[in-house]
């Protein structure tokens, strides 16, 4: 019990100053260097490909793996590859979610090119669609062409403010029907559906939590997440991908020996129990849900789902609505099969359709931008 009481005191902030050396120390705990790519996006360059890349690396992606590699060796082209070491074999055994993340990247690349007066034309999987896993073949070959008449995307001004908001939402503020319809209207290829109906939202809150609980209590899936955790500023700035655990409270817990990868992997520990409590809060505050469905499940459909996902995220950002992916029930690892079937049934997904993304929506305080590798580190060949 003493460990639990100390954990509660620290997470509540009561012992942070004592454990960590005071407010001055606490004020230095933000991994600000890992957020610099958000400030550097659009920096001066004579090469539109590099400007577009600086925005594209800010795209949402599963577990913040940032799986993109760009080949700039051919003038006027960018060839996109998946960094195969950044896949998620335990929770994403067929690389569907990673492919969706690559689609998010391509959408921001195209938008940024248009903003600079260029048409960027992706040719998807020019050497064939890799099935069942991604491989060393290119995901897309993108050609850039100057066009002063290119149409700028009205969503682009919101790229730097876009977040995947994992915090608690304000349960006193519903998300109106017209707001949901406007957000869904930003999708271009996927079928975007939504609900704010109280009963269905309650069912989806329960189902998303049940699926999240299943992921956290499945050893391989939990181990994959824990292996990608970056605890504290130093770890995050050294490797600004994966799951960032940042802030003075986190570092105080780690300093006190109450927060470690070993503790988070142990269902008997206070850290594990409080991890569950922390994870449950967001699912219970969802005020609406939206989901994206595609015909079939080919790689091109997954890319288009990714492009639509970042588009609806930007559309939500434009009107001040927070969005957070909760796609655990969509994952294809065996232990999630019953949850996936139940979610498809509830949302009316057809037999020949694929439920690609599920997000919760609401209103809440804006979080800091997620850590990112600098765009220069994502160039495989120049």
GROMACS .gro file of N, CA, C and O in nm, residues 136-204:
model
  276
  136UNK      N    1   1.023  -0.410  -4.939
  136UNK     CA    2   1.115  -0.306  -4.982
  136UNK      C    3   1.073  -0.231  -5.107
  136UNK      O    4   1.142  -0.138  -5.149
  137UNK      N    5   0.961  -0.269  -5.169
  137UNK     CA    6   0.914  -0.198  -5.287
  137UNK      C    7   0.858  -0.062  -5.249
  137UNK      O    8   0.811  -0.042  -5.137
  138UNK      N    9   0.859   0.035  -5.342
  138UNK     CA   10   0.810   0.169  -5.308
  138UNK      C   11   0.661   0.171  -5.280
  138UNK      O   12   0.583   0.100  -5.345
  139UNK      N   13   0.624   0.255  -5.186
  139UNK     CA   14   0.483   0.279  -5.155
  139UNK      C   15   0.422   0.374  -5.258
  139UNK      O   16   0.308   0.358  -5.301
  140UNK      N   17   0.498   0.474  -5.300
  140UNK     CA   18   0.449   0.569  -5.399
  140UNK      C   19   0.567   0.639  -5.465
  140UNK      O   20   0.670   0.662  -5.401
  141UNK      N   21   0.549   0.672  -5.591
  141UNK     CA   22   0.643   0.760  -5.661
  141UNK      C   23   0.567   0.889  -5.689
  141UNK      O   24   0.463   0.887  -5.756
  142UNK      N   25   0.616   1.000  -5.635
  142UNK     CA   26   0.544   1.127  -5.644
  142UNK      C   27   0.622   1.220  -5.736
  142UNK      O   28   0.739   1.250  -5.711
  143UNK      N   29   0.556   1.267  -5.841
  143UNK     CA   30   0.616   1.362  -5.934
  143UNK      C   31   0.563   1.502  -5.904
  143UNK      O   32   0.442   1.521  -5.886
  144UNK      N   33   0.654   1.598  -5.902
  144UNK     CA   34   0.619   1.737  -5.872
  144UNK      C   35   0.622   1.818  -6.002
  144UNK      O   36   0.720   1.811  -6.078
  145UNK      N   37   0.516   1.894  -6.025
  145UNK     CA   38   0.504   1.972  -6.147
  145UNK      C   39   0.456   2.113  -6.112
  145UNK      O   40   0.354   2.130  -6.047
  146UNK      N   41   0.531   2.212  -6.158
  146UNK     CA   42   0.493   2.350  -6.132
  146UNK      C   43   0.362   2.383  -6.203
  146UNK      O   44   0.344   2.351  -6.321
  147UNK      N   45   0.269   2.446  -6.128
  147UNK     CA   46   0.141   2.485  -6.186
  147UNK      C   47   0.088   2.603  -6.105
  147UNK      O   48   0.036   2.584  -5.994
  148UNK      N   49   0.100   2.723  -6.159
  148UNK     CA   50   0.056   2.841  -6.085
  148UNK      C   51  -0.094   2.843  -6.062
  148UNK      O   52  -0.143   2.918  -5.977
  149UNK      N   53  -0.167   2.761  -6.136
  149UNK     CA   54  -0.313   2.756  -6.120
  149UNK      C   55  -0.358   2.646  -6.025
  149UNK      O   56  -0.479   2.624  -6.008
  150UNK      N   57  -0.263   2.576  -5.963
  150UNK     CA   58  -0.302   2.467  -5.874
  150UNK      C   59  -0.390   2.520  -5.761
  150UNK      O   60  -0.369   2.630  -5.709
  151UNK      N   61  -0.488   2.440  -5.723
  151UNK     CA   62  -0.581   2.482  -5.618
  151UNK      C   63  -0.522   2.451  -5.481
  151UNK      O   64  -0.491   2.337  -5.449
  152UNK      N   65  -0.507   2.554  -5.399
  152UNK     CA   66  -0.462   2.534  -5.261
  152UNK      C   67  -0.573   2.467  -5.181
  152UNK      O   68  -0.690   2.497  -5.200
  153UNK      N   69  -0.533   2.378  -5.093
  153UNK     CA   70  -0.634   2.308  -5.011
  153UNK      C   71  -0.671   2.395  -4.892
  153UNK      O   72  -0.583   2.437  -4.816
  154UNK      N   73  -0.800   2.423  -4.871
  154UNK     CA   74  -0.840   2.508  -4.758
  154UNK      C   75  -0.811   2.446  -4.622
  154UNK      O   76  -0.815   2.516  -4.521
  155UNK      N   77  -0.779   2.318  -4.618
  155UNK     CA   78  -0.744   2.254  -4.491
  155UNK      C   79  -0.599   2.278  -4.451
  155UNK      O   80  -0.563   2.265  -4.334
  156UNK      N   81  -0.514   2.313  -4.547
  156UNK     CA   82  -0.371   2.322  -4.520
  156UNK      C   83  -0.335   2.420  -4.409
  156UNK      O   84  -0.242   2.392  -4.330
  157UNK      N   85  -0.401   2.536  -4.395
  157UNK     CA   86  -0.361   2.628  -4.288
  157UNK      C   87  -0.372   2.570  -4.147
  157UNK      O   88  -0.319   2.628  -4.052
  158UNK      N   89  -0.435   2.455  -4.132
  158UNK     CA   90  -0.454   2.396  -3.999
  158UNK      C   91  -0.355   2.283  -3.969
  158UNK      O   92  -0.364   2.219  -3.864
  159UNK      N   93  -0.261   2.260  -4.060
  159UNK     CA   94  -0.167   2.148  -4.043
  159UNK      C   95  -0.087   2.161  -3.914
  159UNK      O   96  -0.071   2.064  -3.838
  160UNK      N   97  -0.037   2.279  -3.884
  160UNK     CA   98   0.050   2.294  -3.767
  160UNK      C   99  -0.027   2.293  -3.636
  160UNK      O  100   0.032   2.273  -3.529
  161UNK      N  101  -0.158   2.312  -3.641
  161UNK     CA  102  -0.241   2.307  -3.519
  161UNK      C  103  -0.304   2.170  -3.499
  161UNK      O  104  -0.364   2.145  -3.393
  162UNK      N  105  -0.292   2.081  -3.597
  162UNK     CA  106  -0.356   1.949  -3.587
  162UNK      C  107  -0.293   1.866  -3.476
  162UNK      O  108  -0.173   1.863  -3.459
  163UNK      N  109  -0.377   1.797  -3.401
  163UNK     CA  110  -0.330   1.707  -3.296
  163UNK      C  111  -0.415   1.580  -3.295
  163UNK      O  112  -0.531   1.583  -3.337
  164UNK      N  113  -0.359   1.473  -3.243
  164UNK     CA  114  -0.438   1.357  -3.200
  164UNK      C  115  -0.452   1.373  -3.050
  164UNK      O  116  -0.357   1.349  -2.974
  165UNK      N  117  -0.569   1.419  -3.007
  165UNK     CA  118  -0.588   1.464  -2.868
  165UNK      C  119  -0.627   1.347  -2.779
  165UNK      O  120  -0.740   1.298  -2.784
  166UNK      N  121  -0.533   1.303  -2.695
  166UNK     CA  122  -0.554   1.186  -2.610
  166UNK      C  123  -0.611   1.221  -2.473
  166UNK      O  124  -0.627   1.134  -2.388
  167UNK      N  125  -0.641   1.349  -2.450
  167UNK     CA  126  -0.689   1.392  -2.320
  167UNK      C  127  -0.838   1.370  -2.301
  167UNK      O  128  -0.909   1.323  -2.390
  168UNK      N  129  -0.886   1.404  -2.180
  168UNK     CA  130  -1.028   1.395  -2.150
  168UNK      C  131  -1.102   1.510  -2.218
  168UNK      O  132  -1.053   1.623  -2.223
  169UNK      N  133  -1.221   1.481  -2.271
  169UNK     CA  134  -1.302   1.582  -2.335
  169UNK      C  135  -1.407   1.635  -2.238
  169UNK      O  136  -1.441   1.570  -2.138
  170UNK      N  137  -1.460   1.751  -2.267
  170UNK     CA  138  -1.561   1.818  -2.185
  170UNK      C  139  -1.696   1.749  -2.209
  170UNK      O  140  -1.755   1.762  -2.316
  171UNK      N  141  -1.744   1.676  -2.108
  171UNK     CA  142  -1.868   1.600  -2.125
  171UNK      C  143  -1.993   1.687  -2.115
  171UNK      O  144  -2.105   1.636  -2.130
  172UNK      N  145  -1.975   1.817  -2.093
  172UNK     CA  146  -2.090   1.907  -2.094
  172UNK      C  147  -2.111   1.971  -2.232
  172UNK      O  148  -2.208   2.045  -2.252
  173UNK      N  149  -2.021   1.942  -2.328
  173UNK     CA  150  -2.029   2.005  -2.459
  173UNK      C  151  -2.051   1.899  -2.567
  173UNK      O  152  -1.957   1.827  -2.606
  174UNK      N  153  -2.172   1.886  -2.618
  174UNK     CA  154  -2.194   1.793  -2.729
  174UNK      C  155  -2.132   1.844  -2.859
  174UNK      O  156  -2.105   1.964  -2.873
  175UNK      N  157  -2.110   1.753  -2.950
  175UNK     CA  158  -2.064   1.789  -3.084
  175UNK      C  159  -2.186   1.787  -3.175
  175UNK      O  160  -2.250   1.684  -3.193
  176UNK      N  161  -2.220   1.902  -3.230
  176UNK     CA  162  -2.346   1.918  -3.304
  176UNK      C  163  -2.344   1.840  -3.435
  176UNK      O  164  -2.239   1.811  -3.493
  177UNK      N  165  -2.465   1.809  -3.484
  177UNK     CA  166  -2.480   1.735  -3.610
  177UNK      C  167  -2.412   1.806  -3.726
  177UNK      O  168  -2.346   1.741  -3.808
  178UNK      N  169  -2.430   1.938  -3.733
  178UNK     CA  170  -2.372   2.008  -3.848
  178UNK      C  171  -2.220   2.009  -3.843
  178UNK      O  172  -2.153   2.005  -3.947
  179UNK      N  173  -2.162   2.010  -3.722
  179UNK     CA  174  -2.017   2.002  -3.710
  179UNK      C  175  -1.968   1.865  -3.758
  179UNK      O  176  -1.869   1.856  -3.834
  180UNK      N  177  -2.037   1.760  -3.719
  180UNK     CA  178  -1.998   1.626  -3.761
  180UNK      C  179  -2.011   1.610  -3.912
  180UNK      O  180  -1.923   1.553  -3.978
  181UNK      N  181  -2.118   1.662  -3.968
  181UNK     CA  182  -2.137   1.652  -4.113
  181UNK      C  183  -2.029   1.728  -4.188
  181UNK      O  184  -1.977   1.681  -4.291
  182UNK      N  185  -1.992   1.844  -4.136
  182UNK     CA  186  -1.886   1.922  -4.201
  182UNK      C  187  -1.752   1.851  -4.196
  182UNK      O  188  -1.677   1.851  -4.295
  183UNK      N  189  -1.721   1.789  -4.081
  183UNK     CA  190  -1.596   1.715  -4.069
  183UNK      C  191  -1.596   1.595  -4.165
  183UNK      O  192  -1.500   1.573  -4.239
  184UNK      N  193  -1.704   1.519  -4.164
  184UNK     CA  194  -1.713   1.401  -4.251
  184UNK      C  195  -1.702   1.439  -4.398
  184UNK      O  196  -1.649   1.364  -4.480
  185UNK      N  197  -1.749   1.559  -4.432
  185UNK     CA  198  -1.746   1.604  -4.571
  185UNK      C  199  -1.607   1.626  -4.625
  185UNK      O  200  -1.589   1.640  -4.747
  186UNK      N  201  -1.506   1.630  -4.538
  186UNK     CA  202  -1.368   1.646  -4.584
  186UNK      C  203  -1.312   1.519  -4.644
  186UNK      O  204  -1.212   1.523  -4.717
  187UNK      N  205  -1.373   1.403  -4.614
  187UNK     CA  206  -1.326   1.276  -4.672
  187UNK      C  207  -1.364   1.271  -4.819
  187UNK      O  208  -1.473   1.313  -4.858
  188UNK      N  209  -1.276   1.217  -4.901
  188UNK     CA  210  -1.300   1.218  -5.045
  188UNK      C  211  -1.317   1.079  -5.105
  188UNK      O  212  -1.385   1.064  -5.206
  189UNK      N  213  -1.256   0.977  -5.045
  189UNK     CA  214  -1.262   0.843  -5.104
  189UNK      C  215  -1.332   0.743  -5.015
  189UNK      O  216  -1.400   0.651  -5.063
  190UNK      N  217  -1.317   0.757  -4.884
  190UNK     CA  218  -1.378   0.664  -4.788
  190UNK      C  219  -1.520   0.708  -4.756
  190UNK      O  220  -1.557   0.824  -4.773
  191UNK      N  221  -1.599   0.614  -4.709
  191UNK     CA  222  -1.730   0.648  -4.653
  191UNK      C  223  -1.710   0.691  -4.509
  191UNK      O  224  -1.665   0.612  -4.426
  192UNK      N  225  -1.745   0.815  -4.478
  192UNK     CA  226  -1.729   0.868  -4.343
  192UNK      C  227  -1.867   0.874  -4.277
  192UNK      O  228  -1.957   0.943  -4.326
  193UNK      N  229  -1.883   0.800  -4.168
  193UNK     CA  230  -2.009   0.799  -4.094
  193UNK      C  231  -1.982   0.846  -3.952
  193UNK      O  232  -1.868   0.845  -3.905
  194UNK      N  233  -2.088   0.887  -3.882
  194UNK     CA  234  -2.067   0.943  -3.749
  194UNK      C  235  -2.192   0.930  -3.664
  194UNK      O  236  -2.303   0.906  -3.715
  195UNK      N  237  -2.174   0.947  -3.535
  195UNK     CA  238  -2.287   0.947  -3.442
  195UNK      C  239  -2.256   1.035  -3.322
  195UNK      O  240  -2.142   1.039  -3.276
  196UNK      N  241  -2.359   1.102  -3.274
  196UNK     CA  242  -2.354   1.168  -3.144
  196UNK      C  243  -2.476   1.129  -3.061
  196UNK      O  244  -2.506   1.192  -2.959
  197UNK      N  245  -2.545   1.024  -3.108
  197UNK     CA  246  -2.664   0.975  -3.038
  197UNK      C  247  -2.621   0.912  -2.905
  197UNK      O  248  -2.531   0.828  -2.902
  198UNK      N  249  -2.684   0.953  -2.798
  198UNK     CA  250  -2.638   0.919  -2.663
  198UNK      C  251  -2.619   0.769  -2.643
  198UNK      O  252  -2.516   0.724  -2.593
  199UNK      N  253  -2.719   0.690  -2.681
  199UNK     CA  254  -2.711   0.547  -2.658
  199UNK      C  255  -2.597   0.483  -2.736
  199UNK      O  256  -2.524   0.399  -2.682
  200UNK      N  257  -2.581   0.521  -2.862
  200UNK     CA  258  -2.475   0.461  -2.942
  200UNK      C  259  -2.338   0.509  -2.895
  200UNK      O  260  -2.241   0.432  -2.893
  201UNK      N  261  -2.328   0.636  -2.854
  201UNK     CA  262  -2.202   0.684  -2.800
  201UNK      C  263  -2.164   0.605  -2.675
  201UNK      O  264  -2.048   0.566  -2.657
  202UNK      N  265  -2.261   0.577  -2.589
  202UNK     CA  266  -2.233   0.499  -2.468
  202UNK      C  267  -2.184   0.359  -2.505
  202UNK      O  268  -2.089   0.307  -2.446
  203UNK      N  269  -2.249   0.297  -2.603
  203UNK     CA  270  -2.205   0.163  -2.645
  203UNK      C  271  -2.064   0.168  -2.701
  203UNK      O  272  -1.981   0.080  -2.674
  204UNK      N  273  -2.035   0.271  -2.781
  204UNK     CA  274  -1.901   0.282  -2.838
  204UNK      C  275  -1.797   0.315  -2.733
  204UNK      O  276  -1.682   0.269  -2.742
   0.00000   0.00000   0.00000
